[in-house]
CSV table of C-alpha atoms and ligand atoms in Angstrom, one decimal:
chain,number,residue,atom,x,y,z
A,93,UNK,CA,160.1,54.8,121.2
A,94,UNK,CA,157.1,54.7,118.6
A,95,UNK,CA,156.9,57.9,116.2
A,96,UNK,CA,153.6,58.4,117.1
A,97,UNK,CA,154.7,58.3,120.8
A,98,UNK,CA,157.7,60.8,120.1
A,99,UNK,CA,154.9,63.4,118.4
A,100,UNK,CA,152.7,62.9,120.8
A,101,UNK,CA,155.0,63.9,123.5
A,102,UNK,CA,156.4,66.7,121.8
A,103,UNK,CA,153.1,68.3,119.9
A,104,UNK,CA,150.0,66.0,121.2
A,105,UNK,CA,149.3,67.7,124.4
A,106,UNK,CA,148.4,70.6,122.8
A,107,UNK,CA,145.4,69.5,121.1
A,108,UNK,CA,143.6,71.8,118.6
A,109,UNK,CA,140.2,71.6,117.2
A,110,UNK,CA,139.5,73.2,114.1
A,111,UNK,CA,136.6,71.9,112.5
A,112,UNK,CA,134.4,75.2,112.3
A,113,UNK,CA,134.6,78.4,114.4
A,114,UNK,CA,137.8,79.8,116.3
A,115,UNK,CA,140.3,77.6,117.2
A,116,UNK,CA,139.9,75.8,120.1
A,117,UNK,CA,143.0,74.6,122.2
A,118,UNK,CA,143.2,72.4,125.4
A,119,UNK,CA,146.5,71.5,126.6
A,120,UNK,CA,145.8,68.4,128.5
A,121,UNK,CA,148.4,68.0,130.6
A,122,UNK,CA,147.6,71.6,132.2
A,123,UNK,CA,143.8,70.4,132.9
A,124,UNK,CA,145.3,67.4,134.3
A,125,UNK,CA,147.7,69.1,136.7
A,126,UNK,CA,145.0,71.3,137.5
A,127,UNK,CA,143.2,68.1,138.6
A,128,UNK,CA,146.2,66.8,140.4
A,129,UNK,CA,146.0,70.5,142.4
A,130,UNK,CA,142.4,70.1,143.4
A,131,UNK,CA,142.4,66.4,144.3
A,132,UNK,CA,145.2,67.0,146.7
A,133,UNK,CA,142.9,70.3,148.3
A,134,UNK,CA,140.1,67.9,148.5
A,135,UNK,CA,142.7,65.3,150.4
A,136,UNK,CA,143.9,68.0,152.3
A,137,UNK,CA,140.0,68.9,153.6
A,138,UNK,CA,139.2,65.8,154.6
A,139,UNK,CA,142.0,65.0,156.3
A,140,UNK,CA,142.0,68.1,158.4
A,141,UNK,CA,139.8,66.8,160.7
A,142,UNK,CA,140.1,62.9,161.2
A,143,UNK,CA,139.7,61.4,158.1
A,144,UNK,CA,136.6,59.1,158.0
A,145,UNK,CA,136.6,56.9,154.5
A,146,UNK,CA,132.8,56.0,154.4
A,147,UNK,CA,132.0,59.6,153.5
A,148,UNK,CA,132.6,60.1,150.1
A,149,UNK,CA,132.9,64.3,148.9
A,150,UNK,CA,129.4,64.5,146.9
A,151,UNK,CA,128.7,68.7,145.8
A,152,UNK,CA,129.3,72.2,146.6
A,153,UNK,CA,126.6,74.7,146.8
A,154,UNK,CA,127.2,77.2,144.5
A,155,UNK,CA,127.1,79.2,147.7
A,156,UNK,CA,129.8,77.0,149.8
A,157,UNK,CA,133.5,76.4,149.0
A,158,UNK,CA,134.0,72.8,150.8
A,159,UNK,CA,132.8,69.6,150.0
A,160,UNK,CA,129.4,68.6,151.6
A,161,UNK,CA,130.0,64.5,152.0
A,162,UNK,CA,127.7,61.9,151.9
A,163,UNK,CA,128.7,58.4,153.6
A,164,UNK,CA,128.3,55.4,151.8
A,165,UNK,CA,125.3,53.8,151.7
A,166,UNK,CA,123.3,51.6,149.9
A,167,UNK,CA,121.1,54.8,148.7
A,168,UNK,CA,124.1,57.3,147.6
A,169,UNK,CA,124.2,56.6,144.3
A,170,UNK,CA,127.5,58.9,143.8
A,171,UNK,CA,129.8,57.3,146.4
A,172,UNK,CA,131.7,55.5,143.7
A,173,UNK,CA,133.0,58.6,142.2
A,174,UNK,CA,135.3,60.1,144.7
A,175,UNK,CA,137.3,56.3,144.6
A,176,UNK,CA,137.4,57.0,141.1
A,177,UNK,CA,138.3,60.0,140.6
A,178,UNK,CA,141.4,58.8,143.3
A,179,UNK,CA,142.2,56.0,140.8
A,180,UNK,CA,142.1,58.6,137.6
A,181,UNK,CA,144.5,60.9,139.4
A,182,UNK,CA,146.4,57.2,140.1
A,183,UNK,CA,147.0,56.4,136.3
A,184,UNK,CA,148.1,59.9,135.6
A,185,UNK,CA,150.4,60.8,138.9
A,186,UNK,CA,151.5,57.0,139.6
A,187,UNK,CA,151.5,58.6,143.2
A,188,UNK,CA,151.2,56.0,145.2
A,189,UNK,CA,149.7,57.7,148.3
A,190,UNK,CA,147.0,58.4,145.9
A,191,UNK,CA,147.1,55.0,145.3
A,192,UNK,CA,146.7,53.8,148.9
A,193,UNK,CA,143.8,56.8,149.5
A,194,UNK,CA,142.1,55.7,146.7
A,195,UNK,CA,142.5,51.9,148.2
A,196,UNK,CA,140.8,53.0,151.5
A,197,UNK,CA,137.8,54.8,149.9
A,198,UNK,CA,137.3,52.0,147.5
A,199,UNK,CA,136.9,49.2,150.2
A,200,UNK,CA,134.6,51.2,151.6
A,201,UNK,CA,132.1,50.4,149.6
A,202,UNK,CA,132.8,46.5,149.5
A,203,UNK,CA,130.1,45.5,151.6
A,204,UNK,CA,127.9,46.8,148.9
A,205,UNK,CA,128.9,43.8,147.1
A,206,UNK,CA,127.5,40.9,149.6
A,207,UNK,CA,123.7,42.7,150.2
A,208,UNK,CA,120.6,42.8,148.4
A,209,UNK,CA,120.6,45.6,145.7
A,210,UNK,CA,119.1,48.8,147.1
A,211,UNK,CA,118.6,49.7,142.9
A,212,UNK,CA,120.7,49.6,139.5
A,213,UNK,CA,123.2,52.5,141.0
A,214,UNK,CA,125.3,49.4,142.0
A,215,UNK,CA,126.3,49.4,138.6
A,216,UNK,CA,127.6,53.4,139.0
A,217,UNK,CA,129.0,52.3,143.0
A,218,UNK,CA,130.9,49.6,142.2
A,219,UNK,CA,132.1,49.8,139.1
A,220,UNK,CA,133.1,53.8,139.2
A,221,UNK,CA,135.5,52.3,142.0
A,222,UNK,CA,136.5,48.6,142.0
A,223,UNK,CA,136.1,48.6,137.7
A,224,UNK,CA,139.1,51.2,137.9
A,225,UNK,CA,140.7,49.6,141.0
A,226,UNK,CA,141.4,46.4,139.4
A,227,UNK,CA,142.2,47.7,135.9
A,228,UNK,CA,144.9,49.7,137.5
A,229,UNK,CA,146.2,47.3,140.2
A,230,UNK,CA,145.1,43.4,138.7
A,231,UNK,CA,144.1,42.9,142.5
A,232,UNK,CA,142.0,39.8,142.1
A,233,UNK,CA,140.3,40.7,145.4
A,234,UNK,CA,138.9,43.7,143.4
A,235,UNK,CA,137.6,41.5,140.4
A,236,UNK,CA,135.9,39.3,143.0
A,237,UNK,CA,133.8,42.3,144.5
A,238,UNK,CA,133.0,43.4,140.8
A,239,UNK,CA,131.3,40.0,140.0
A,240,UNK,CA,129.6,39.1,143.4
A,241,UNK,CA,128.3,42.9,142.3
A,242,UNK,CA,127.4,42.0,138.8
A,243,UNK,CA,125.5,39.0,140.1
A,244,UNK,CA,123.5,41.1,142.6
A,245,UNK,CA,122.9,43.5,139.7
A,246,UNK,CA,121.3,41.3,137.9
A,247,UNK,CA,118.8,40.4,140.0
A,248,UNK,CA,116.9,43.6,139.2
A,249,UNK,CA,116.2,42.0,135.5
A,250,UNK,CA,112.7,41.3,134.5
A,251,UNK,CA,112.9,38.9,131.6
A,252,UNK,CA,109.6,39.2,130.4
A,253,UNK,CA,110.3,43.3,130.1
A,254,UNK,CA,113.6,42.7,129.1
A,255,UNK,CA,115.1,45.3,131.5
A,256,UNK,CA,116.4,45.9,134.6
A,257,UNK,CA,113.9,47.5,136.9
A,258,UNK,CA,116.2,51.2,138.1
A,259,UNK,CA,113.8,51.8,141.4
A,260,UNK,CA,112.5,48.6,143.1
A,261,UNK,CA,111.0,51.7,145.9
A,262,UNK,CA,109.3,53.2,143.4
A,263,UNK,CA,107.2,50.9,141.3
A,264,UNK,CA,104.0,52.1,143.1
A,265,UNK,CA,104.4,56.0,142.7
A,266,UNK,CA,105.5,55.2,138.6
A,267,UNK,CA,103.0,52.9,137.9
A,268,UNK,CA,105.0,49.5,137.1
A,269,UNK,CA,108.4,48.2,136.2
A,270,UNK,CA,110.5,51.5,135.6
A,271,UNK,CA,113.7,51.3,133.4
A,272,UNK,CA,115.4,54.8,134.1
A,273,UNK,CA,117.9,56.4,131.2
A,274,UNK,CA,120.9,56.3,133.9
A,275,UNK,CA,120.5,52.3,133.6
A,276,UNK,CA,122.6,52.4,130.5
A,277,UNK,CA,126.0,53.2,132.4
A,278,UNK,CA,125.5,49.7,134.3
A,279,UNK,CA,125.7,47.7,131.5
A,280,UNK,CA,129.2,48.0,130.9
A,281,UNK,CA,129.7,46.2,134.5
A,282,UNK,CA,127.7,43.2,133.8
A,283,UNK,CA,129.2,43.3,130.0
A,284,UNK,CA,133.1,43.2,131.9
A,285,UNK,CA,131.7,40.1,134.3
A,286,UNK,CA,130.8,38.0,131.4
A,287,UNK,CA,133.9,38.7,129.8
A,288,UNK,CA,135.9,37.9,132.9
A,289,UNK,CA,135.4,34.5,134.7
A,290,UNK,CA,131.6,35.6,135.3
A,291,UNK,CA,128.0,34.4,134.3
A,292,UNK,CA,127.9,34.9,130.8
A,293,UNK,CA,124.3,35.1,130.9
A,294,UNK,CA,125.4,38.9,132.4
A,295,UNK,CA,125.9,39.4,128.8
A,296,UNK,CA,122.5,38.4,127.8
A,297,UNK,CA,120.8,40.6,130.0
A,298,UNK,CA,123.0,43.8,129.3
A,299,UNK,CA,122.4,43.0,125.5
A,300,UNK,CA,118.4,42.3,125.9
A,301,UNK,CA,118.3,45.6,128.5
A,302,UNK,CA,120.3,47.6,125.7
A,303,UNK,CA,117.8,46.5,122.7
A,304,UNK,CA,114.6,47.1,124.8
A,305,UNK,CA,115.6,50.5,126.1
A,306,UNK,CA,116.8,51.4,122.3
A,307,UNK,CA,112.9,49.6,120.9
A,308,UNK,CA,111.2,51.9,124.0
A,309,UNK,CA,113.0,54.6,125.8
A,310,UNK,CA,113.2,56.9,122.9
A,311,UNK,CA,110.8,59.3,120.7
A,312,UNK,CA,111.1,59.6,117.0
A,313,UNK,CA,113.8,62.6,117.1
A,314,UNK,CA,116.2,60.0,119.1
A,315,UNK,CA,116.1,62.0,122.1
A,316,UNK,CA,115.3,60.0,125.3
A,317,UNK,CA,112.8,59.9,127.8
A,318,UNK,CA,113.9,60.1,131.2
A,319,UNK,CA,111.9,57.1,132.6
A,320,UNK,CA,110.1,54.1,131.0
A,321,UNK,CA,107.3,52.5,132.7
A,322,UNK,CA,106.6,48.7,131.9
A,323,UNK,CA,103.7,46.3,132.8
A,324,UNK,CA,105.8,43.9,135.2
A,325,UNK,CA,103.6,40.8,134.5
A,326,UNK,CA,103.2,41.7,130.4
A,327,UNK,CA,106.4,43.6,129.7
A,328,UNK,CA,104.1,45.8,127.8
A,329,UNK,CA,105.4,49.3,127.6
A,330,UNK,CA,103.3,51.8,129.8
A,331,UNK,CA,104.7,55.3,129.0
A,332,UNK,CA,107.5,57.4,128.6
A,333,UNK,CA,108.1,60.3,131.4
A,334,UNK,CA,110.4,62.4,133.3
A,335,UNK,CA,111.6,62.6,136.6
A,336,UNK,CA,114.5,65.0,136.8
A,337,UNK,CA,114.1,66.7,133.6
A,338,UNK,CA,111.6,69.7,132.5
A,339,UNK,CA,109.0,67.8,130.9
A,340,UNK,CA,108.2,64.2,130.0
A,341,UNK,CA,108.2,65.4,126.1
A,342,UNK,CA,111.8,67.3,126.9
A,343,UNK,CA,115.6,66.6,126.3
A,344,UNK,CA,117.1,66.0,129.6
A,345,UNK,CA,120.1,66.7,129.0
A,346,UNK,CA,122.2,64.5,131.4
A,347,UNK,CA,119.9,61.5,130.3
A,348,UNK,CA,120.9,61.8,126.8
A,349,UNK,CA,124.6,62.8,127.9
A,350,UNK,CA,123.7,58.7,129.8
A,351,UNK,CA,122.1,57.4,126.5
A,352,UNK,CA,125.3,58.5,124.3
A,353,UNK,CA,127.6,57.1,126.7
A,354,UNK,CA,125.4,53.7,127.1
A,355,UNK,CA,125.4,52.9,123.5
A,356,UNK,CA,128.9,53.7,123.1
A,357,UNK,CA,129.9,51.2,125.2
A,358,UNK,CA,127.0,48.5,124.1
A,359,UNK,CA,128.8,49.0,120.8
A,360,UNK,CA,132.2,48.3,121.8
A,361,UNK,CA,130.8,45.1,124.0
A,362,UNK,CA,129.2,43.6,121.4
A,363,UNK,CA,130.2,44.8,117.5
A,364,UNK,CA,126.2,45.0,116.5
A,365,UNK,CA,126.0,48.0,113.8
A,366,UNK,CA,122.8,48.5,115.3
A,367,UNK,CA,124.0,50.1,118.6
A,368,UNK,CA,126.8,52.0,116.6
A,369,UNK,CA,124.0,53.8,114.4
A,370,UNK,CA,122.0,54.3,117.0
A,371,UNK,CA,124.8,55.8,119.3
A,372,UNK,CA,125.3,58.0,116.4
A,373,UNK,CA,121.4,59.1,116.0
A,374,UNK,CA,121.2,59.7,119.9
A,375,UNK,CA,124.1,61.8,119.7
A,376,UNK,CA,123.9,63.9,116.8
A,377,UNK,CA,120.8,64.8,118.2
A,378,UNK,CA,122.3,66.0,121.2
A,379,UNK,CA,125.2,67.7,119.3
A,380,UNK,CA,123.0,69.6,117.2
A,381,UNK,CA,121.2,71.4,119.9
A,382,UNK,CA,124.0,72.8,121.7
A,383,UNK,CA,124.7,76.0,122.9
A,384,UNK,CA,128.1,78.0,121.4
A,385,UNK,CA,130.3,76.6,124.2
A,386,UNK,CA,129.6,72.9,123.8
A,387,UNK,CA,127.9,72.8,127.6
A,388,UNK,CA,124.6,72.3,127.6
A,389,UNK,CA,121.5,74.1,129.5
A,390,UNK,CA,120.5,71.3,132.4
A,391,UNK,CA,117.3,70.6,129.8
A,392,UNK,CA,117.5,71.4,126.1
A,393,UNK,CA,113.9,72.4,126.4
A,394,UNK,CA,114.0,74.5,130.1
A,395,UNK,CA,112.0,77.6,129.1
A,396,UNK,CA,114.3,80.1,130.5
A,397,UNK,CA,117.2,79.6,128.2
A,398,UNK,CA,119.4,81.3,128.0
A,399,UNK,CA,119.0,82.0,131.4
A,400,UNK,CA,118.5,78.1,132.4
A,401,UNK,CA,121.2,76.8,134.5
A,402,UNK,CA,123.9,74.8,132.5
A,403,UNK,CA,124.7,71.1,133.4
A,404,UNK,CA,129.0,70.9,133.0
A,405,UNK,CA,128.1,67.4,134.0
A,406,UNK,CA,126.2,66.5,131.0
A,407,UNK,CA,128.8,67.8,129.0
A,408,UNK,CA,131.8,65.6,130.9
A,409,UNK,CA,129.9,62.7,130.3
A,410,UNK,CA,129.5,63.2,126.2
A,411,UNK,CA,133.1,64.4,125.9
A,412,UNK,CA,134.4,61.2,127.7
A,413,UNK,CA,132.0,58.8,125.9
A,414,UNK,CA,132.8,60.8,122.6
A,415,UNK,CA,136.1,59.9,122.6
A,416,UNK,CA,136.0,56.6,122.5
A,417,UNK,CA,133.0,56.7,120.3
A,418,UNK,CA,134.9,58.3,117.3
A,419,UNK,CA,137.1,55.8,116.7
A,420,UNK,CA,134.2,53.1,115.9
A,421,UNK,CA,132.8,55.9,113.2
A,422,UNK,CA,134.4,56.7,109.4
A,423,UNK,CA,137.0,58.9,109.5
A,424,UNK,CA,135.3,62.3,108.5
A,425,UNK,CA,132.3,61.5,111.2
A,426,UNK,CA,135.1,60.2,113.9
A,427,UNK,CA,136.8,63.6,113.2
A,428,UNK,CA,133.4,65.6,114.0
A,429,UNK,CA,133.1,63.6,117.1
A,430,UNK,CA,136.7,64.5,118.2
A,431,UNK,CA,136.6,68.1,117.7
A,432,UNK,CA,133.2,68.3,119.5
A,433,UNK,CA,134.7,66.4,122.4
A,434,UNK,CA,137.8,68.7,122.4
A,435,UNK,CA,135.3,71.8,122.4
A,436,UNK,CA,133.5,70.1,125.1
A,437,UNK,CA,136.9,70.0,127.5
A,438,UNK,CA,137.8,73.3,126.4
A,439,UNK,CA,135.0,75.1,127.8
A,440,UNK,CA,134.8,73.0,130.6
A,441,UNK,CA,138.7,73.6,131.5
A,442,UNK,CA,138.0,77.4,131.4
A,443,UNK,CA,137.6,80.0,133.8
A,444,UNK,CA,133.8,80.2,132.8
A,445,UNK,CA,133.7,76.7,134.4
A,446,UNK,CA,136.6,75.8,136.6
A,447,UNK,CA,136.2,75.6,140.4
A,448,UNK,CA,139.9,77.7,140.5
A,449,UNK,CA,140.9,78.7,143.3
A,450,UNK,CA,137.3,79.3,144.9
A,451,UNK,CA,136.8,75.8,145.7
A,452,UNK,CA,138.8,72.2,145.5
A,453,UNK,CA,136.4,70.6,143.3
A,454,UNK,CA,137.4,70.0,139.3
A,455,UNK,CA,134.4,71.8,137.9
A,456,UNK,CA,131.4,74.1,138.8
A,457,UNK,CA,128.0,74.7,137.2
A,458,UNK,CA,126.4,71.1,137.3
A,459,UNK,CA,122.7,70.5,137.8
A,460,UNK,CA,121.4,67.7,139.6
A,461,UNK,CA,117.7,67.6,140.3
A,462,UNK,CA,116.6,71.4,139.3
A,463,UNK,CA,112.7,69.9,139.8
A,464,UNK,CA,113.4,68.9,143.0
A,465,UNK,CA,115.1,72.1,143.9
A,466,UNK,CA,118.9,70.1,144.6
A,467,UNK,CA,122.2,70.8,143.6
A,468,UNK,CA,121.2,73.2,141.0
A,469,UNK,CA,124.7,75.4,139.7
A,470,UNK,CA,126.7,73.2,141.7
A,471,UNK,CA,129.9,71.3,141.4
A,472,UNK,CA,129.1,67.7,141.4
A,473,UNK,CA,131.4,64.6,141.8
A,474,UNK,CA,130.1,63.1,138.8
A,475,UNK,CA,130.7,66.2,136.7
A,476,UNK,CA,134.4,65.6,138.1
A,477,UNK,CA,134.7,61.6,137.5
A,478,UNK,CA,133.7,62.0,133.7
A,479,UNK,CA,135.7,65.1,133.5
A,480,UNK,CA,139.3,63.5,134.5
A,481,UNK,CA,138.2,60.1,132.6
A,482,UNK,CA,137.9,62.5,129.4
A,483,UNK,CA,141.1,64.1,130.3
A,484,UNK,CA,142.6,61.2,130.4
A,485,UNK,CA,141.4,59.6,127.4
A,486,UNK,CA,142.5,62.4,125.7
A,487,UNK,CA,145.9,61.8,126.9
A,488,UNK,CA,145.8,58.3,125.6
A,489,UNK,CA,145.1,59.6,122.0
A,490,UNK,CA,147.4,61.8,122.4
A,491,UNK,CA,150.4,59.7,122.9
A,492,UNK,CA,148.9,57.7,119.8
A,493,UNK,CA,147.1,55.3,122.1
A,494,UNK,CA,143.6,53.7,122.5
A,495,UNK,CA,141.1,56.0,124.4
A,496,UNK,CA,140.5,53.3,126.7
A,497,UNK,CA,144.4,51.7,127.1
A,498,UNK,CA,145.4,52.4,130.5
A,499,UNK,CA,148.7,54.9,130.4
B,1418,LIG,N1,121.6,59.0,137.9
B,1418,LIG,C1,121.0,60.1,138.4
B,1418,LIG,C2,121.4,61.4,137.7
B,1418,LIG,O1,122.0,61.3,136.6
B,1418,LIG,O2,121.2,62.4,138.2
């Protein structure tokens, strides 16, 4: 056994931040028992009636303890998450009737892969699921589905923008070819399809989405808007706006929670400096708003902070997407990344944000759509999926792997 292996078993799961402030500690493999504990309440709900595997567990009301499901349709843009959360709780248990649960949710979504996209939330759908399916299992059925996916994926690109268009049912009501934040997170699909016995013009298009977004999508301070509207026929950019954040001038903050993530990833696909500083400049500017407990209000700029409503999904999604991000930076900048993400999964695994006892899901206190008046102060699958991935990156590091080696 490795010396770093040996250390990490004995001293890495108890993982302390000390950068500035009080001390933070996580132990991980507490947060990811506590995981274990919930995913098997949340198996144990949906099973007590009989089980149907097209409806995927989507939020809980901050009023409600059990899951309100959503079956899995072209338009349910989280459906991928519950699979993957199953295939997280997978790696870490090795259980294999997790295994064969997170088997039957997964195929539910296959069809997905041989239609028409609806929009880019293929990208989240398939590759939430079937991405960690087949990394865990090699099942070449699985990497089939992934790359009939990427292909239909795809098809949303507009070369002459040089981005995928998000809502193909909303190009009236925006005003042209709109390029949503979100978009980022799909990249990393076509990116593994090129890289993996698919078109390798799939990485053409994630790179030219990736530079066009990055030339567009953001204001001088690096923080993003929400949506970018494009002339179709021109690729001339129309204007930056919002749609689920406070204002089309504010910091959404799950957007730029998307943006941190997206050009973490764009890095690691392609080794261009470019993305690397500029997944630096989007996050510092993120990290350097925060509020004391690392989770962020829903929008940086919501005018009733600090009574705003926080968004713990948000902060799952940096904390994951930090951790891999700080091993491309120098050391003292990697380190500063690290402890941030630490801080990030401390909070999160406290009581001030744990579901408990109260209800199966990981986490509470997510924000969806607060404009729209929907899942405001709720527990949110995604806020879960990011949340175990982080946990489980951290794991990797701890045992003195790669954030991204499977365990
Ligand atoms: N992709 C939609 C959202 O982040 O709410």
């Amino acid at each position: 056994m490795r010396l770093s292996r040996i250390l990490g078993l004995s001293i890495g799961l108890l993982l302390a931040s000390c950068a500035t402030g009080p001390k933070e500690v996580i132990d991980v493999d507490n947060a990811l028992s506590y995981c274990n504990r919930q995913v098997q309440r949340t198996l144990a709900e949906l099973h007590a009636d009989s089980i149907d595997y097209t409806m995927m567990p989507r939020n809980i009301a901050a009023d409600k303890n059990s899951w309100h499901c959503r079956k899995a349709t072209p338009d349910e843009w989280c459906a991928g998450f519950w699979p993957g959360v199953l295939w997280y709780e997978y790696e870490n248990s090795r259980d294999e009737i997790i295994r064969e649960e997170a088997e039957r949710f997964t195929k539910s979504l296959e069809y997905l892969s041989q239609q028409p996209a609806f929009d880019h939330d293929l990208g989240f759908l398939m590759f939430c699921s079937y991405g960690n399916a087949y990394r865990l299992t090699q099942n070449p059925h699985f990497k089939d589905v992934i790359l009939a996916s990427a292909d239909t994926l795809a098809t949303l690109f507009n070369p002459t923008v040089g981005t995928m268009l998000s809502w193909p049912r909303n190009v009236e009501m925006l005003g042209g070819h709109n390029t949503i934040m979100d978009n980022m997170i799909n990249l990393e699909m076509l990116f593994w399809a090129a890289r993996n016995g698919g078109d390798k013009r799939l990485y053409d298009i994630a790179v030219k989405h990736a530079e066009t977004t990055m030339k567009h999508h953001f204001r001088p301070d690096n923080t993003c808007y929400h949506v970018a509207v494009y002339d179709a026929e021109s690729g001339d950019f129309i204007k930056g706006m919002t749609h689920q954040g406070y204002s089309d001038s504010s910091m959404w903050a799950r957007g730029q929670a998307w943006a941190i993530y997206g050009y973490t990833v764009v890095y690691r696909e392609t080794h261009d400096r470019r993305f690397l500083d500029f997944a630096c400049k989007v996050t510092d500017a993120y990290l350097d708003r925060l509020p004391d407990d690392y989770v962020p209000y829903w929008d940086f700029d919501a005018p009733d902070i600090p009574s705003a409503p926080r968004d713990a999904s948000a902060a799952s999604v940096v904390a994951s997407a930090l951790l891999e991000l700080q091993a491309y930076c120098p050391a003292e900048r990697g380190s500063q990344y690290k402890d941030a993400a630490v801080k990030m999964l401390t909070s999160l695994s406290s009581d001030n944000y744990r579901s408990g006892d109260k209800r199966p899901s990981f986490l509470d206190h997510s924000t969806g759509h607060l404009p729209a008046g929907s899942e405001i102060d709720a527990s949110i699958i995604y806020a879960d999926y990011y949340y175990i991935e982080a946990l489980t990156r951290l794991k990797r590091l701890s045992l003195g792997n790669d954030a991204l080696a499977s365990l």
